[in-house]
Tab-separated table of N, CA and C (backbone and C1' of nucleotides) in Angstrom:
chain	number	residue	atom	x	y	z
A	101	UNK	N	89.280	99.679	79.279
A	101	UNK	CA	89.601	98.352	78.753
A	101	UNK	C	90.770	98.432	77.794
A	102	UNK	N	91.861	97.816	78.118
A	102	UNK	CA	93.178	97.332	77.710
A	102	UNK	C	92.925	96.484	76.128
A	103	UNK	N	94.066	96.512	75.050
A	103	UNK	CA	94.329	95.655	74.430
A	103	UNK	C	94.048	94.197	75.472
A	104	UNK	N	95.217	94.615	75.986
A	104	UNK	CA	95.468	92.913	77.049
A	104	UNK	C	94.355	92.201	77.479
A	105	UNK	N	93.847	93.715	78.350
A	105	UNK	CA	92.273	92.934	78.874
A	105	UNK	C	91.788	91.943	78.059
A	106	UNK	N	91.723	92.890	76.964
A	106	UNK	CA	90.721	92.298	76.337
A	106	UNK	C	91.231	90.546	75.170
A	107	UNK	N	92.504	90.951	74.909
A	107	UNK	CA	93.059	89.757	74.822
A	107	UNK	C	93.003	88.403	75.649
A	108	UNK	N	93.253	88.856	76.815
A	108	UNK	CA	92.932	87.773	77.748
A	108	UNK	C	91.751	86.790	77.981
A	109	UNK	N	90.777	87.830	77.731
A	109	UNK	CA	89.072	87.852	77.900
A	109	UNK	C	89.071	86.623	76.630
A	110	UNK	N	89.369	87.435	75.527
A	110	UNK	CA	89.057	86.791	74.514
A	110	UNK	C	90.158	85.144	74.919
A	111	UNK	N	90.797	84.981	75.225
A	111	UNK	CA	91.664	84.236	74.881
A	111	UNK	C	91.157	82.994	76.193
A	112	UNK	N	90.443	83.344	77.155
A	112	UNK	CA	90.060	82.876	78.811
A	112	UNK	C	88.714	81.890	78.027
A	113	UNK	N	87.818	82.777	77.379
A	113	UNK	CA	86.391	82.522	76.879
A	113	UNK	C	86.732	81.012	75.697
A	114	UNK	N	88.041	81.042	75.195
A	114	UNK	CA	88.322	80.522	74.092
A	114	UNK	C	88.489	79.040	74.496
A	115	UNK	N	89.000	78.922	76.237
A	115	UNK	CA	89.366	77.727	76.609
A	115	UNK	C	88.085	76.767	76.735
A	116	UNK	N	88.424	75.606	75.989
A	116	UNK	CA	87.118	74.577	75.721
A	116	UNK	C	86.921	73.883	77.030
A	117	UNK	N	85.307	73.035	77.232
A	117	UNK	CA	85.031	72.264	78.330
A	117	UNK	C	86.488	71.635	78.548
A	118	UNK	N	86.625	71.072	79.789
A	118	UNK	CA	87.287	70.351	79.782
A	118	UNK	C	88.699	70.491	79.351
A	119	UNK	N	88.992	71.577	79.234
A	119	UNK	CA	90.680	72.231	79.215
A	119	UNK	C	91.160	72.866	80.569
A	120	UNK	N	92.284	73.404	80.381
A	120	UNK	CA	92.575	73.981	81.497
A	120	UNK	C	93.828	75.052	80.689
A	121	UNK	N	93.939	76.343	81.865
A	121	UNK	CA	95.310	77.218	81.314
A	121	UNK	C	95.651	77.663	82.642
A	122	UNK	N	97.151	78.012	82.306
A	122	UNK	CA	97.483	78.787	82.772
A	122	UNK	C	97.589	80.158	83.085
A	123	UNK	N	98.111	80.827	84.085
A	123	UNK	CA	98.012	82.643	83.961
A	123	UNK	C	99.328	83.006	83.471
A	124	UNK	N	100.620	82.415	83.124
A	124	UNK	CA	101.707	82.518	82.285
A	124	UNK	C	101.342	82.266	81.079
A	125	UNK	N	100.629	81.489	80.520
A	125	UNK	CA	100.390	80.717	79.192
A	125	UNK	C	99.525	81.584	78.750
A	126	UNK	N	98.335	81.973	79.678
A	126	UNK	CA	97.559	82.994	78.728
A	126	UNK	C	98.152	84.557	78.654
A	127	UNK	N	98.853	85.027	80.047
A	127	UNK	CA	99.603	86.344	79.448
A	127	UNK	C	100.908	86.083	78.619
A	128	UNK	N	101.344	85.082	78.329
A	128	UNK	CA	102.346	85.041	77.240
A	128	UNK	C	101.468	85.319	75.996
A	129	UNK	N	100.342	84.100	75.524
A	129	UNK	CA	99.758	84.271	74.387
A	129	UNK	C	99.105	85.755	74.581
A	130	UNK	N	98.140	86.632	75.724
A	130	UNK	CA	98.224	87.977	75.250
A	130	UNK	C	99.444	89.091	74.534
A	131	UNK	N	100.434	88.145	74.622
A	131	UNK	CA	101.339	89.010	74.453
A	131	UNK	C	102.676	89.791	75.434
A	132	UNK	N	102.002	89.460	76.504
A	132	UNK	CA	102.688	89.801	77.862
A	132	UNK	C	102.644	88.890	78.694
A	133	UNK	N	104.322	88.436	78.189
A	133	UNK	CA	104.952	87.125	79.076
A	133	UNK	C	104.496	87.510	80.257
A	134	UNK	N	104.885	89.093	80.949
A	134	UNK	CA	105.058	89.586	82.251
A	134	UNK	C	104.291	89.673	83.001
A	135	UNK	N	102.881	89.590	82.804
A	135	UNK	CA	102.133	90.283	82.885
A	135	UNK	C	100.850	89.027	83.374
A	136	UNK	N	101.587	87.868	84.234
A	136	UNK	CA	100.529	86.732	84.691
A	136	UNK	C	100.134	87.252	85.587
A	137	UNK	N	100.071	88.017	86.638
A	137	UNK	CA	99.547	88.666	87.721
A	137	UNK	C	98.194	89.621	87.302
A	138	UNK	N	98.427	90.048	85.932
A	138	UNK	CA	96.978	90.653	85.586
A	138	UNK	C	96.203	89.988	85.332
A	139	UNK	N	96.684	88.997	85.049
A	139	UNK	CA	95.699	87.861	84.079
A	139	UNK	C	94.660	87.532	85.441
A	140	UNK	N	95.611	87.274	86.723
A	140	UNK	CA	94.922	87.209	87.725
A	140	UNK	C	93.842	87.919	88.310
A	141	UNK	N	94.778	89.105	88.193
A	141	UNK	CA	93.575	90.383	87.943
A	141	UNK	C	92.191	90.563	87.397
A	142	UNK	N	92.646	89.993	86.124
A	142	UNK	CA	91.313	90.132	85.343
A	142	UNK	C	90.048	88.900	85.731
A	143	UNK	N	91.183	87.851	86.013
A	143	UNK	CA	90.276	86.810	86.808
A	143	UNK	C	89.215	87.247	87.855
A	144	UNK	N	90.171	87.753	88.388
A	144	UNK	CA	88.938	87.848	90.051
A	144	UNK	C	88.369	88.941	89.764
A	145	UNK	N	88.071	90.054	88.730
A	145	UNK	CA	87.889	91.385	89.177
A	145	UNK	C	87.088	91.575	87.978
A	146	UNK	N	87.248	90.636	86.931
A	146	UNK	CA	85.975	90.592	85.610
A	146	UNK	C	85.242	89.356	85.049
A	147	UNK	N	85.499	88.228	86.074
A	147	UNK	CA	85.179	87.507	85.609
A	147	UNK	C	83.426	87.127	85.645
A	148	UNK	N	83.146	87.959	86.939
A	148	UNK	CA	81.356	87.579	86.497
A	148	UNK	C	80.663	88.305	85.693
A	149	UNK	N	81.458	89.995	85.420
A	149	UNK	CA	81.127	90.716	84.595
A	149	UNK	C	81.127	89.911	82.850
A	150	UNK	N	82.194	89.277	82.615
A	150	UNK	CA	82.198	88.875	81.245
A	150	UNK	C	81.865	87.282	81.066
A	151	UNK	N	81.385	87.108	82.010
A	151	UNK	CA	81.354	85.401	82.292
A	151	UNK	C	82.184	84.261	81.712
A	152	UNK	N	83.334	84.611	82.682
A	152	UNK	CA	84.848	84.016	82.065
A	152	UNK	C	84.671	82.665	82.998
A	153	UNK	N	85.189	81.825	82.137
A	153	UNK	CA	85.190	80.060	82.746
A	153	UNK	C	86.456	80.095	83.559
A	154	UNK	N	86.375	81.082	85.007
A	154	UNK	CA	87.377	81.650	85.710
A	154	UNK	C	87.968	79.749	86.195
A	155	UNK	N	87.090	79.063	86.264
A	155	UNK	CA	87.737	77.899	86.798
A	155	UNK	C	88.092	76.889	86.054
A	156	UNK	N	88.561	77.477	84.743
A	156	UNK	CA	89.506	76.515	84.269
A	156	UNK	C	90.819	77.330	83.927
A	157	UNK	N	91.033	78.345	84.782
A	157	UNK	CA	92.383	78.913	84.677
A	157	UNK	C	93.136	78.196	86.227
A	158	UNK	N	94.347	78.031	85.557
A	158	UNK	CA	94.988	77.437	86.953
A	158	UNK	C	96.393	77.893	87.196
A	159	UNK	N	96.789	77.694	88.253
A	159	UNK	CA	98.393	78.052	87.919
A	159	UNK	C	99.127	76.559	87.919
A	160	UNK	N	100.879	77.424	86.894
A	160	UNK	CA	101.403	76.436	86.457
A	160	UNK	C	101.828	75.176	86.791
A	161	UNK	N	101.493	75.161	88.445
A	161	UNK	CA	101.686	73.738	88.677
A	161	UNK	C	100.907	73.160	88.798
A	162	UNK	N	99.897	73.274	88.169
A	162	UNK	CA	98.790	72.502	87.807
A	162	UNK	C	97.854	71.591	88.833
A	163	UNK	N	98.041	73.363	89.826
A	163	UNK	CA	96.991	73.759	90.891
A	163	UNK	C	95.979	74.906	90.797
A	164	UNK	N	94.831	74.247	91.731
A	164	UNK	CA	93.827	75.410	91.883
A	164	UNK	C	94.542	76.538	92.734
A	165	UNK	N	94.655	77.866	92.296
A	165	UNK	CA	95.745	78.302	93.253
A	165	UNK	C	94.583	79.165	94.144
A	166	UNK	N	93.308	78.951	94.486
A	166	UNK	CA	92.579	79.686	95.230
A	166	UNK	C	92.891	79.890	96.647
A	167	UNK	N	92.660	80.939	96.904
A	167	UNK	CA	92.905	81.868	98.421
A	167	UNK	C	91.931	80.716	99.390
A	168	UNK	N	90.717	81.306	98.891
A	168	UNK	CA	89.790	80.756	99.811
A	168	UNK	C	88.977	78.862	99.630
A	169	UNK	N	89.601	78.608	100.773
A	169	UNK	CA	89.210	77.038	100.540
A	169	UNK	C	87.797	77.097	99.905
A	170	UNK	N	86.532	77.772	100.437
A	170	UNK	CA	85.435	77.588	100.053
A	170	UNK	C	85.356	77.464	98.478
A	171	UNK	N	86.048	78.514	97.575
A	171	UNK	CA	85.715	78.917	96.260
A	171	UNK	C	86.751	77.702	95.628
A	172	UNK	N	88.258	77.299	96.444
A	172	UNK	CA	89.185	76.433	96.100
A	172	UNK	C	87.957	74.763	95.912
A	173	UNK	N	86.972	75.011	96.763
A	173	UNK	CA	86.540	73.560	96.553
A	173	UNK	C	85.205	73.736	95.200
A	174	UNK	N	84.944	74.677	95.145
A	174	UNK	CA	83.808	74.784	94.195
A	174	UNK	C	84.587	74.691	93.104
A	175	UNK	N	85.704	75.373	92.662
A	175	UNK	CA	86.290	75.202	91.174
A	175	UNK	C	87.316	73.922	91.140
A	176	UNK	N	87.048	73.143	92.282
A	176	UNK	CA	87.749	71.637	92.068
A	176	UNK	C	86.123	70.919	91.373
A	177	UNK	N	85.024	71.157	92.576
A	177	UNK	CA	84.123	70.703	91.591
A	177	UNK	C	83.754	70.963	89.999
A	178	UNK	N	84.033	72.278	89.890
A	178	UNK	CA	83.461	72.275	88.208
A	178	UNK	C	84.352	71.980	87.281
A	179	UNK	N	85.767	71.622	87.905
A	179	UNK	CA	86.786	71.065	86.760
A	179	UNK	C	86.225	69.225	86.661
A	180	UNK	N	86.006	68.748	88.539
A	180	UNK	CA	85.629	67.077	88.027
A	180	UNK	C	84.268	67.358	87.175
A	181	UNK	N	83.208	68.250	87.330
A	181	UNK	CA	81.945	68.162	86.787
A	181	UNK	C	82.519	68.418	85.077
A	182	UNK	N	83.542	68.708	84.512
A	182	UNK	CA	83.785	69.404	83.395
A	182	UNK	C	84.666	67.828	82.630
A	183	UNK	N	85.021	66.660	83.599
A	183	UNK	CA	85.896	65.901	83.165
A	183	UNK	C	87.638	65.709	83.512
A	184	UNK	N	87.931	67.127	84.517
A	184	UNK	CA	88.920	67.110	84.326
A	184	UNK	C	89.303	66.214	85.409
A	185	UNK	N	90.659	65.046	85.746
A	185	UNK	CA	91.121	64.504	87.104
A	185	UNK	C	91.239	65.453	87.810
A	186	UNK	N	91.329	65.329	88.937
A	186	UNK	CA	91.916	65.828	90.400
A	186	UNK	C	92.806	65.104	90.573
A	187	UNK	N	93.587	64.745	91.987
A	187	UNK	CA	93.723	63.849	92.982
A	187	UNK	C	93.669	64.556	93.702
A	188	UNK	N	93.620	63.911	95.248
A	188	UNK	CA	93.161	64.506	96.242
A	188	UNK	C	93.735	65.237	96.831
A	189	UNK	N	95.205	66.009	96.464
A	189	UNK	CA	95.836	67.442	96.906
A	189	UNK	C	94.968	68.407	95.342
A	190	UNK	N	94.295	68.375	94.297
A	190	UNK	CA	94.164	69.418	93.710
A	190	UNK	C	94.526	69.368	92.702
A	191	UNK	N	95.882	68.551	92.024
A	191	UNK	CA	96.572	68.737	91.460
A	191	UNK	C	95.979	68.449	89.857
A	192	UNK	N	96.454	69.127	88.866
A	192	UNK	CA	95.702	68.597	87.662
A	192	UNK	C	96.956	68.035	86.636
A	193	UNK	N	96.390	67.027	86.057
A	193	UNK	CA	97.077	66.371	85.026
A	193	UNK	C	97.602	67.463	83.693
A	194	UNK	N	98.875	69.118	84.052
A	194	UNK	CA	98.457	69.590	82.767
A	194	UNK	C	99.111	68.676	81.425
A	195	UNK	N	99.750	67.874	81.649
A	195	UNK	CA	99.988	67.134	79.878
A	195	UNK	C	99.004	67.000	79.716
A	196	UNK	N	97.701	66.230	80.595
A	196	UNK	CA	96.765	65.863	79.364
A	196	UNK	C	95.433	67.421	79.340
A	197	UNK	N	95.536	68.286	80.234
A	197	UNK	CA	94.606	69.118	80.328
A	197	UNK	C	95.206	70.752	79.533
A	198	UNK	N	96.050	70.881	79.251
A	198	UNK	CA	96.463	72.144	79.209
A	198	UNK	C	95.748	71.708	77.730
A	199	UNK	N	95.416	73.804	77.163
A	199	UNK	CA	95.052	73.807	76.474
A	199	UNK	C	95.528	74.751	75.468
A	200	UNK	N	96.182	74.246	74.302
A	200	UNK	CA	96.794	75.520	73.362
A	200	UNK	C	96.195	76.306	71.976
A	201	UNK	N	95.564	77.377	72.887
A	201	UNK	CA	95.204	77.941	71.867
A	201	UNK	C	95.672	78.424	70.353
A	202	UNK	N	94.928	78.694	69.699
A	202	UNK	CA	95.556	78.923	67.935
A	202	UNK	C	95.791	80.204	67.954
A	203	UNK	N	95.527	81.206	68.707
A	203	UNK	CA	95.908	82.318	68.831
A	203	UNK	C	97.236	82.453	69.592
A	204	UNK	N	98.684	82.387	68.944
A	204	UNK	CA	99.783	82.896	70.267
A	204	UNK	C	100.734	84.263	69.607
A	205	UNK	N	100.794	85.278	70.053
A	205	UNK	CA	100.834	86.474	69.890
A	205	UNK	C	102.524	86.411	69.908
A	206	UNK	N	102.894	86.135	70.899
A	206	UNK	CA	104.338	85.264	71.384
A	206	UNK	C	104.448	84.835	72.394
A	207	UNK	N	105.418	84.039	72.435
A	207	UNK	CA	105.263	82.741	73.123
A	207	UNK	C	106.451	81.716	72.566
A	208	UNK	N	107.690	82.029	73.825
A	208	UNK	CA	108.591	80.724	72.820
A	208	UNK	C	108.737	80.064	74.557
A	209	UNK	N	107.914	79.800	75.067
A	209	UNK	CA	108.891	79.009	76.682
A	209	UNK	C	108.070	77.730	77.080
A	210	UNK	N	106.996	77.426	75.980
A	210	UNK	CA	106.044	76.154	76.215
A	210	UNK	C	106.807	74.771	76.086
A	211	UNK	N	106.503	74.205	76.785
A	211	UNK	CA	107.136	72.651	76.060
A	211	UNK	C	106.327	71.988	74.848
B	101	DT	P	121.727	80.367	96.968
B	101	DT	O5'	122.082	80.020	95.445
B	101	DT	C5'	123.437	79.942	95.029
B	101	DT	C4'	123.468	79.879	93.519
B	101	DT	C3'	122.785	81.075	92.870
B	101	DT	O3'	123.394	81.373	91.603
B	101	DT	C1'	121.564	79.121	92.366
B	102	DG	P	122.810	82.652	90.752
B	102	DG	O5'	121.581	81.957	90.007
B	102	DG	C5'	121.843	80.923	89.067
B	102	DG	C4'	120.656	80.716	88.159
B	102	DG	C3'	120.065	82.010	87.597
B	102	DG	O3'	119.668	81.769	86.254
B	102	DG	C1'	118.435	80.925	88.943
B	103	DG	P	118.968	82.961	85.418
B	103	DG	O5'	117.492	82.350	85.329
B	103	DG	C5'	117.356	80.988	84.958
B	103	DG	C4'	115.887	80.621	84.937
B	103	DG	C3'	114.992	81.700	84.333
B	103	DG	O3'	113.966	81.080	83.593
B	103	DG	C1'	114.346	81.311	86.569
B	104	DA	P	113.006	82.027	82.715
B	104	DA	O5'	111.605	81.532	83.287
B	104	DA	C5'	111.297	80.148	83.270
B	104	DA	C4'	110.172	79.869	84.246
B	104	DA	C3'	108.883	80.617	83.921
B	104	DA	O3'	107.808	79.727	84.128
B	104	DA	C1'	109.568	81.137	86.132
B	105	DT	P	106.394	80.238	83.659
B	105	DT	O5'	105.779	80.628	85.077
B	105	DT	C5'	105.824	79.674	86.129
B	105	DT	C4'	105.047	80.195	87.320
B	105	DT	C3'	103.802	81.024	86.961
B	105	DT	O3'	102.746	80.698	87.830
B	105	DT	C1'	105.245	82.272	88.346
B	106	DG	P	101.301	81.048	87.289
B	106	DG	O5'	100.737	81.808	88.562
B	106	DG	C5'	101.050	81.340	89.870
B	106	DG	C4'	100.982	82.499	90.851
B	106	DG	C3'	99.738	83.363	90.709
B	106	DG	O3'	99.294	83.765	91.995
B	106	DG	C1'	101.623	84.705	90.440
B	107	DA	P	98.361	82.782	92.748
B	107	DA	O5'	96.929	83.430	92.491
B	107	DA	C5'	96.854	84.808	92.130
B	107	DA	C4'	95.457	85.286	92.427
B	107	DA	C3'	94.982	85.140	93.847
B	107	DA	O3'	94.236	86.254	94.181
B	107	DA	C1'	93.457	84.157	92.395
B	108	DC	P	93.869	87.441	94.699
B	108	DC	O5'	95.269	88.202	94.901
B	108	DC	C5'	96.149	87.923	95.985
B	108	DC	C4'	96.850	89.213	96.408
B	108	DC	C3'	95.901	90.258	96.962
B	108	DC	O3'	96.493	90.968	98.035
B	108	DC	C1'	96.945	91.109	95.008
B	109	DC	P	95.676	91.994	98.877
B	109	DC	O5'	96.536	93.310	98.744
B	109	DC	C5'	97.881	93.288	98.211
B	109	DC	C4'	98.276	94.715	97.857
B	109	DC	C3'	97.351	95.759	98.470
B	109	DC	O3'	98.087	96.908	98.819
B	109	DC	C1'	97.159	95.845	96.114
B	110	DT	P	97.375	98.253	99.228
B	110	DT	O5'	97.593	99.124	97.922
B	110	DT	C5'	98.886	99.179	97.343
B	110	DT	C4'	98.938	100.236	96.253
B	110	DT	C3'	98.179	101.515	96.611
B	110	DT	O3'	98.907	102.646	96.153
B	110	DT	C1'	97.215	100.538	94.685
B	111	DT	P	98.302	104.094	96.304
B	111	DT	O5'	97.929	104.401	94.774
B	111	DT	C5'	98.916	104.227	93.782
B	111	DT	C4'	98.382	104.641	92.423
B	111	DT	C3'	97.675	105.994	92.428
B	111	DT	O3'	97.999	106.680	91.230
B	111	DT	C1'	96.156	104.313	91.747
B	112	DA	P	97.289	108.096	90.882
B	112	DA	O5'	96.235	107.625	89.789
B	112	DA	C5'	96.685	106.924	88.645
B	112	DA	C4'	95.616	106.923	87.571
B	112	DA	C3'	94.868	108.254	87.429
B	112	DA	O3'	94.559	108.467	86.061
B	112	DA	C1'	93.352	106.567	88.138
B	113	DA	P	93.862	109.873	85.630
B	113	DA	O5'	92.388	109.328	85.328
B	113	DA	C5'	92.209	108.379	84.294
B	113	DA	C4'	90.753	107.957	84.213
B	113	DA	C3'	89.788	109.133	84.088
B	113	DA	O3'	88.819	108.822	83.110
B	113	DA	C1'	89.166	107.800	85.945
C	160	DA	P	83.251	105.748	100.005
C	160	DA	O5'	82.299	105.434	98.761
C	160	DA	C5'	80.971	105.064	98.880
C	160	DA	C4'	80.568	104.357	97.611
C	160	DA	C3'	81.309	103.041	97.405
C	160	DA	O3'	80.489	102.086	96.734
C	160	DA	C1'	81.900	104.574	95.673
C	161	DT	P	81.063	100.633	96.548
C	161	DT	O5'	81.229	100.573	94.964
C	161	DT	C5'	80.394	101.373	94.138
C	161	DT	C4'	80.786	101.150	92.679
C	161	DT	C3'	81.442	99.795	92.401
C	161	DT	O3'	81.090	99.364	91.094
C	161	DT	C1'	82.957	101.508	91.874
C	162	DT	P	81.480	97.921	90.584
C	162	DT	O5'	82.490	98.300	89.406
C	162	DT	C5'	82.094	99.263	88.433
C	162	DT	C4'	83.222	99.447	87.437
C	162	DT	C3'	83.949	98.149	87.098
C	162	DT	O3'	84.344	98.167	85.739
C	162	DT	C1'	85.467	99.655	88.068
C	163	DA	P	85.166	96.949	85.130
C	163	DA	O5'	86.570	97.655	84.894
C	163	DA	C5'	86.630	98.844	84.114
C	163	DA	C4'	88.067	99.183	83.771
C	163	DA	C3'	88.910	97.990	83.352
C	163	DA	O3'	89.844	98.391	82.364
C	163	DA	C1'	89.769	98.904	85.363
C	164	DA	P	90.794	97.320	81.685
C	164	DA	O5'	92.190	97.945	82.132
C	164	DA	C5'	92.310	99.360	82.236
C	164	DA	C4'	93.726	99.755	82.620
C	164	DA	C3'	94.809	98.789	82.198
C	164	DA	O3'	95.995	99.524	81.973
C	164	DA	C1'	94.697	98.836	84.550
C	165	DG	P	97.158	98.763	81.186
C	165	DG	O5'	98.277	98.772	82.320
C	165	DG	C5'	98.435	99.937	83.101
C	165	DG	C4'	99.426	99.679	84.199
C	165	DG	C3'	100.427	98.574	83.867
C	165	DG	O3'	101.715	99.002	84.277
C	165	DG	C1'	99.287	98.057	85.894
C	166	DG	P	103.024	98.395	83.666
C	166	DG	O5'	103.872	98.196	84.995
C	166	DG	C5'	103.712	99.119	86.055
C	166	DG	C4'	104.105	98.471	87.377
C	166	DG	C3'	105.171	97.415	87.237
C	166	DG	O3'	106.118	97.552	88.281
C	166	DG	C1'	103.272	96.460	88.271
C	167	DC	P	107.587	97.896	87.889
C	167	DC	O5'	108.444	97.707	89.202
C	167	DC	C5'	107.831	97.794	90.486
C	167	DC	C4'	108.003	96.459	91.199
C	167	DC	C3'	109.372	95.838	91.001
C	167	DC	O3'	109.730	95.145	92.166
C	167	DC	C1'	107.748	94.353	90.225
C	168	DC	P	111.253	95.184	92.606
C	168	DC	O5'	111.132	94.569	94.064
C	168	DC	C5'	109.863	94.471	94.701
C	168	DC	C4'	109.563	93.028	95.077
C	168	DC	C3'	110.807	92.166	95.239
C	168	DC	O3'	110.533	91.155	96.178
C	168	DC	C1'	109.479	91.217	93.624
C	169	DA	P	111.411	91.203	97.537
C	169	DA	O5'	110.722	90.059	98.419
C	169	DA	C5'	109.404	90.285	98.913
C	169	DA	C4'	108.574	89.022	98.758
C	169	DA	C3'	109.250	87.791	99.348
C	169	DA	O3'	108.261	86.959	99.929
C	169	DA	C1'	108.864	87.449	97.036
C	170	DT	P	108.718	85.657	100.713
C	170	DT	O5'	108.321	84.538	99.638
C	170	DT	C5'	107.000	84.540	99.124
C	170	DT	C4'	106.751	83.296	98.308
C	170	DT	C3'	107.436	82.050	98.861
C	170	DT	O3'	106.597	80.918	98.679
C	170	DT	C1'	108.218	82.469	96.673
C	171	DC	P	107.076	79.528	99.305
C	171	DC	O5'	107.314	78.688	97.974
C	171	DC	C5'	106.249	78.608	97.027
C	171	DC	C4'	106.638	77.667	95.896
C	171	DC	C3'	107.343	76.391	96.359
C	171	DC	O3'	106.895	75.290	95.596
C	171	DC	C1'	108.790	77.659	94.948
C	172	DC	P	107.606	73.870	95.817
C	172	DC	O5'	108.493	73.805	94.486
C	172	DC	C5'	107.868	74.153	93.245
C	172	DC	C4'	108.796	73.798	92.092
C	172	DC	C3'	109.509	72.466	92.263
C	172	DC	O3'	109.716	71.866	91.001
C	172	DC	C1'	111.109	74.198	92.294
DNA sequence: TGGATGACCTTAA
DNA sequence: ATTAAGGCCATCC
């Protein structure tokens, strides 16, 4: 287990009901702009181990970016069950959903 | 065009 | 065999 990992972890767990992040936004705030592909990583590969609210991470276009339609439709459900919009391609509202944590390590490319 | 983004694949312990 | 860390470039806007 990584600084990062574990940054991430901490930083994934931190996102409230009804928020949403990104995998740029949270490996920037770990600290590693570069490094959104782990974030992914850590998504699929620790998330039942640490029971990470894997489905309110999204990518930046403020899509479910899931592989598999099956799991793509279950974490559309627990974002509407959580409050968040859809519309009916997926897409999520991030102005009003993104969520900025108080922890940013660095981080200058947010709007 | 250029820049940001990424739900993987491979290697190490 | 399983679990964790790390990466660099193809893809989309």
């Amino acid at each position: 287990m990584t600084l990062f990992t574990e940054k991430v972890i901490e930083i994934i767990q931190s996102i409230p009901r009804g928020k949403v992040m990104t995998y740029g936004q949270i490996a920037g705030t770990a600290g590693n702009p570069r490094a959104a592909r782990q974030v992914v990583r850590v998504l699929h590969a620790m998330s039942p181990k640490y029971d990470l609210p894997w489905h309110r991470v999204i990518n930046a276009k403020g899509q479910i970016a899931m592989k598999s339609d099956s799991a793509y439709n279950e974490q559309l459900m627990r974002l509407e069950l959580e409050g968040i919009e859809t519309d009916i391609n997926g897409n999520i509202d991030l102005t009003r959903y993104r969520w900025n944590p108080e922890i940013r390590y660095e981080w200058s490319n947010w709007v």
